């Protein structure tokens, strides 16, 4: 089980910094190097050089992109086990609805005593399938509307 931190939306200054930071960092990461050296300044304005994986900095670009949109961000390891409430929150559904989906077999889960646990990777695989099905349904509706001459031009 993982304890997800409380969700806090970014402040206006943080959003502005994220917009600028994402743009600048993304432009610097078109590289074949596996690591990057960056300088971080402490409270006395003294620089400290760090070596970080380029892949981690690319994740930071994604995080900054979400913050730039004013969204809160949580980092969850793919092997993490979530409570049913945490899983429901990530899918933006009620906990009873999630439990129903679990019991119907839509998402794999384990039970520890009376408590259900959902692996983050299983939850994200379900979400991806659900999103793909939603996209296919939307495309089918557009196709049908075009065939019926309802004014939807692809």
mmCIF file of C-alpha atoms in Angstrom:
data_model
loop_
_atom_site.group_PDB
_atom_site.id
_atom_site.type_symbol
_atom_site.label_atom_id
_atom_site.label_comp_id
_atom_site.label_asym_id
_atom_site.label_seq_id
_atom_site.Cartn_x
_atom_site.Cartn_y
_atom_site.Cartn_z
ATOM 1 C CA UNK A 1 0.000 0.000 0.000
ATOM 2 C CA UNK A 2 1.138 3.521 -0.640
ATOM 3 C CA UNK A 3 0.053 6.633 1.150
ATOM 4 C CA UNK A 4 -0.519 9.217 -1.530
ATOM 5 C CA UNK A 5 0.334 12.733 -0.404
ATOM 6 C CA UNK A 6 -2.419 15.295 -0.014
ATOM 7 C CA UNK A 7 -3.269 16.945 -3.325
ATOM 8 C CA UNK A 8 -2.299 20.614 -3.378
ATOM 9 C CA UNK A 9 -2.856 22.765 -6.441
ATOM 10 C CA UNK A 10 0.099 24.896 -7.545
ATOM 11 C CA UNK A 11 0.128 28.590 -6.669
ATOM 12 C CA UNK A 12 0.009 31.199 -9.442
ATOM 13 C CA UNK A 13 3.756 31.914 -9.152
ATOM 14 C CA UNK A 14 4.468 28.172 -9.351
ATOM 15 C CA UNK A 15 2.341 27.887 -12.498
ATOM 16 C CA UNK A 16 4.268 30.752 -14.111
ATOM 17 C CA UNK A 17 7.618 29.200 -13.149
ATOM 18 C CA UNK A 18 6.461 25.809 -14.458
ATOM 19 C CA UNK A 19 5.529 27.283 -17.854
ATOM 20 C CA UNK A 20 8.958 28.853 -18.251
ATOM 21 C CA UNK A 21 10.847 25.924 -16.718
ATOM 22 C CA UNK A 22 9.133 23.334 -18.897
ATOM 23 C CA UNK A 23 9.890 25.265 -22.058
ATOM 24 C CA UNK A 24 13.556 25.789 -21.185
ATOM 25 C CA UNK A 25 14.203 22.280 -19.849
ATOM 26 C CA UNK A 26 12.484 20.577 -22.801
ATOM 27 C CA UNK A 27 14.659 22.507 -25.243
ATOM 28 C CA UNK A 28 17.806 21.250 -23.493
ATOM 29 C CA UNK A 29 16.899 17.561 -23.364
ATOM 30 C CA UNK A 30 17.117 16.653 -27.050
ATOM 31 C CA UNK A 31 20.314 14.780 -26.321
ATOM 32 C CA UNK A 32 21.728 11.273 -26.525
ATOM 33 C CA UNK A 33 23.497 11.604 -23.164
ATOM 34 C CA UNK A 34 22.104 9.298 -20.470
ATOM 35 C CA UNK A 35 22.894 11.762 -17.682
ATOM 36 C CA UNK A 36 22.904 15.534 -17.285
ATOM 37 C CA UNK A 37 24.773 17.819 -14.895
ATOM 38 C CA UNK A 38 22.704 20.527 -13.279
ATOM 39 C CA UNK A 39 23.429 23.137 -10.624
ATOM 40 C CA UNK A 40 21.093 23.575 -7.664
ATOM 41 C CA UNK A 41 21.513 26.544 -5.337
ATOM 42 C CA UNK A 42 21.069 26.189 -1.577
ATOM 43 C CA UNK A 43 19.667 28.790 0.837
ATOM 44 C CA UNK A 44 23.035 30.617 0.884
ATOM 45 C CA UNK A 45 22.961 30.760 -2.931
ATOM 46 C CA UNK A 46 25.868 28.314 -3.101
ATOM 47 C CA UNK A 47 25.755 26.054 -6.193
ATOM 48 C CA UNK A 48 25.784 22.269 -5.910
ATOM 49 C CA UNK A 49 26.377 20.205 -9.037
ATOM 50 C CA UNK A 50 24.204 17.104 -9.453
ATOM 51 C CA UNK A 51 24.320 14.359 -12.050
ATOM 52 C CA UNK A 52 20.816 13.134 -12.894
ATOM 53 C CA UNK A 53 19.469 10.641 -15.422
ATOM 54 C CA UNK A 54 18.153 12.362 -18.544
ATOM 55 C CA UNK A 55 15.054 10.149 -18.248
ATOM 56 C CA UNK A 56 14.306 11.693 -14.828
ATOM 57 C CA UNK A 57 14.616 15.177 -16.285
ATOM 58 C CA UNK A 58 12.196 14.210 -19.068
ATOM 59 C CA UNK A 59 9.730 13.163 -16.362
ATOM 60 C CA UNK A 60 10.297 16.564 -14.780
ATOM 61 C CA UNK A 61 9.305 18.183 -18.104
ATOM 62 C CA UNK A 62 6.017 16.228 -17.955
ATOM 63 C CA UNK A 63 5.473 17.243 -14.325
ATOM 64 C CA UNK A 64 6.146 20.897 -15.161
ATOM 65 C CA UNK A 65 3.670 20.628 -18.043
ATOM 66 C CA UNK A 66 0.923 19.560 -15.655
ATOM 67 C CA UNK A 67 1.841 22.246 -13.120
ATOM 68 C CA UNK A 68 1.811 24.817 -15.939
ATOM 69 C CA UNK A 69 -1.829 23.862 -16.555
ATOM 70 C CA UNK A 70 -2.589 24.423 -12.871
ATOM 71 C CA UNK A 71 -2.901 20.703 -12.145
ATOM 72 C CA UNK A 72 -1.652 18.983 -9.023
ATOM 73 C CA UNK A 73 0.811 16.147 -9.628
ATOM 74 C CA UNK A 74 1.482 12.927 -7.719
ATOM 75 C CA UNK A 75 4.338 10.562 -8.438
ATOM 76 C CA UNK A 76 3.436 6.921 -7.797
ATOM 77 C CA UNK A 77 5.770 3.971 -8.420
ATOM 78 C CA UNK A 78 4.268 1.507 -10.901
ATOM 79 C CA UNK A 79 4.620 -1.360 -8.406
ATOM 80 C CA UNK A 80 2.664 0.508 -5.718
ATOM 81 C CA UNK A 81 -0.475 -1.015 -4.270
ATOM 82 C CA UNK A 82 -3.321 1.421 -3.817
ATOM 83 C CA UNK A 83 -6.320 1.340 -1.521
ATOM 84 C CA UNK A 84 -9.707 1.257 -3.197
ATOM 85 C CA UNK A 85 -10.176 4.948 -2.311
ATOM 86 C CA UNK A 86 -6.814 5.929 -3.834
ATOM 87 C CA UNK A 87 -7.621 3.937 -6.989
ATOM 88 C CA UNK A 88 -11.084 5.508 -7.219
ATOM 89 C CA UNK A 89 -9.567 8.979 -6.845
ATOM 90 C CA UNK A 90 -7.092 8.325 -9.669
ATOM 91 C CA UNK A 91 -9.924 7.172 -11.963
ATOM 92 C CA UNK A 92 -12.175 10.022 -10.808
ATOM 93 C CA UNK A 93 -14.955 7.619 -9.825
ATOM 94 C CA UNK A 94 -16.645 6.879 -6.514
ATOM 95 C CA UNK A 95 -15.199 4.162 -4.298
ATOM 96 C CA UNK A 96 -18.406 2.061 -4.499
ATOM 97 C CA UNK A 97 -18.257 2.225 -8.314
ATOM 98 C CA UNK A 98 -14.611 1.147 -8.261
ATOM 99 C CA UNK A 99 -15.426 -1.752 -5.919
ATOM 100 C CA UNK A 100 -18.170 -2.845 -8.333
ATOM 101 C CA UNK A 101 -15.665 -2.801 -11.229
ATOM 102 C CA UNK A 102 -13.187 -4.793 -9.129
ATOM 103 C CA UNK A 103 -15.791 -7.410 -8.223
ATOM 104 C CA UNK A 104 -16.846 -7.670 -11.904
ATOM 105 C CA UNK A 105 -13.222 -8.434 -12.825
ATOM 106 C CA UNK A 106 -12.563 -5.256 -14.817
ATOM 107 C CA UNK A 107 -9.420 -4.554 -12.787
ATOM 108 C CA UNK A 108 -7.289 -7.161 -10.992
ATOM 109 C CA UNK A 109 -7.001 -6.758 -7.213
ATOM 110 C CA UNK A 110 -5.918 -8.589 -4.100
ATOM 111 C CA UNK A 111 -7.567 -8.733 -0.719
ATOM 112 C CA UNK A 112 -5.697 -8.276 2.526
ATOM 113 C CA UNK A 113 -8.215 -9.200 5.177
ATOM 114 C CA UNK A 114 -11.248 -7.108 4.299
ATOM 115 C CA UNK A 115 -9.250 -4.534 2.343
ATOM 116 C CA UNK A 116 -8.894 -4.499 -1.437
ATOM 117 C CA UNK A 117 -5.558 -3.482 -2.976
ATOM 118 C CA UNK A 118 -5.046 -2.498 -6.611
ATOM 119 C CA UNK A 119 -1.646 -2.381 -8.277
ATOM 120 C CA UNK A 120 -0.992 1.007 -9.843
ATOM 121 C CA UNK A 121 0.190 -0.630 -13.084
ATOM 122 C CA UNK A 122 -3.077 -2.626 -13.343
ATOM 123 C CA UNK A 123 -5.096 0.525 -12.711
ATOM 124 C CA UNK A 124 -3.232 2.454 -15.417
ATOM 125 C CA UNK A 125 -3.637 -0.439 -17.888
ATOM 126 C CA UNK A 126 -7.402 -0.363 -17.221
ATOM 127 C CA UNK A 127 -7.467 3.423 -17.639
ATOM 128 C CA UNK A 128 -5.628 3.179 -20.963
ATOM 129 C CA UNK A 129 -8.078 0.530 -22.245
ATOM 130 C CA UNK A 130 -11.021 2.645 -21.080
ATOM 131 C CA UNK A 131 -9.607 5.763 -22.758
ATOM 132 C CA UNK A 132 -9.025 3.852 -26.020
ATOM 133 C CA UNK A 133 -12.597 2.497 -25.958
ATOM 134 C CA UNK A 134 -13.918 5.995 -25.309
ATOM 135 C CA UNK A 135 -11.923 7.375 -28.246
ATOM 136 C CA UNK A 136 -13.205 4.589 -30.528
ATOM 137 C CA UNK A 137 -16.794 5.281 -29.447
ATOM 138 C CA UNK A 138 -16.336 8.999 -30.122
ATOM 139 C CA UNK A 139 -14.937 8.285 -33.585
ATOM 140 C CA UNK A 140 -17.881 5.967 -34.311
ATOM 141 C CA UNK A 141 -20.337 8.700 -33.283
ATOM 142 C CA UNK A 142 -18.602 11.227 -35.523
ATOM 143 C CA UNK A 143 -18.702 8.742 -38.412
ATOM 144 C CA UNK A 144 -22.399 8.105 -37.840
ATOM 145 C CA UNK A 145 -23.131 11.850 -37.639
ATOM 146 C CA UNK A 146 -21.279 12.407 -40.917
ATOM 147 C CA UNK A 147 -23.240 9.603 -42.604
ATOM 148 C CA UNK A 148 -26.486 11.161 -41.383
ATOM 149 C CA UNK A 149 -25.434 14.597 -42.650
ATOM 150 C CA UNK A 150 -25.510 16.209 -39.217
ATOM 151 C CA UNK A 151 -22.795 18.712 -40.105
ATOM 152 C CA UNK A 152 -19.775 17.049 -38.533
ATOM 153 C CA UNK A 153 -16.883 17.314 -40.928
ATOM 154 C CA UNK A 154 -13.845 15.201 -39.910
#
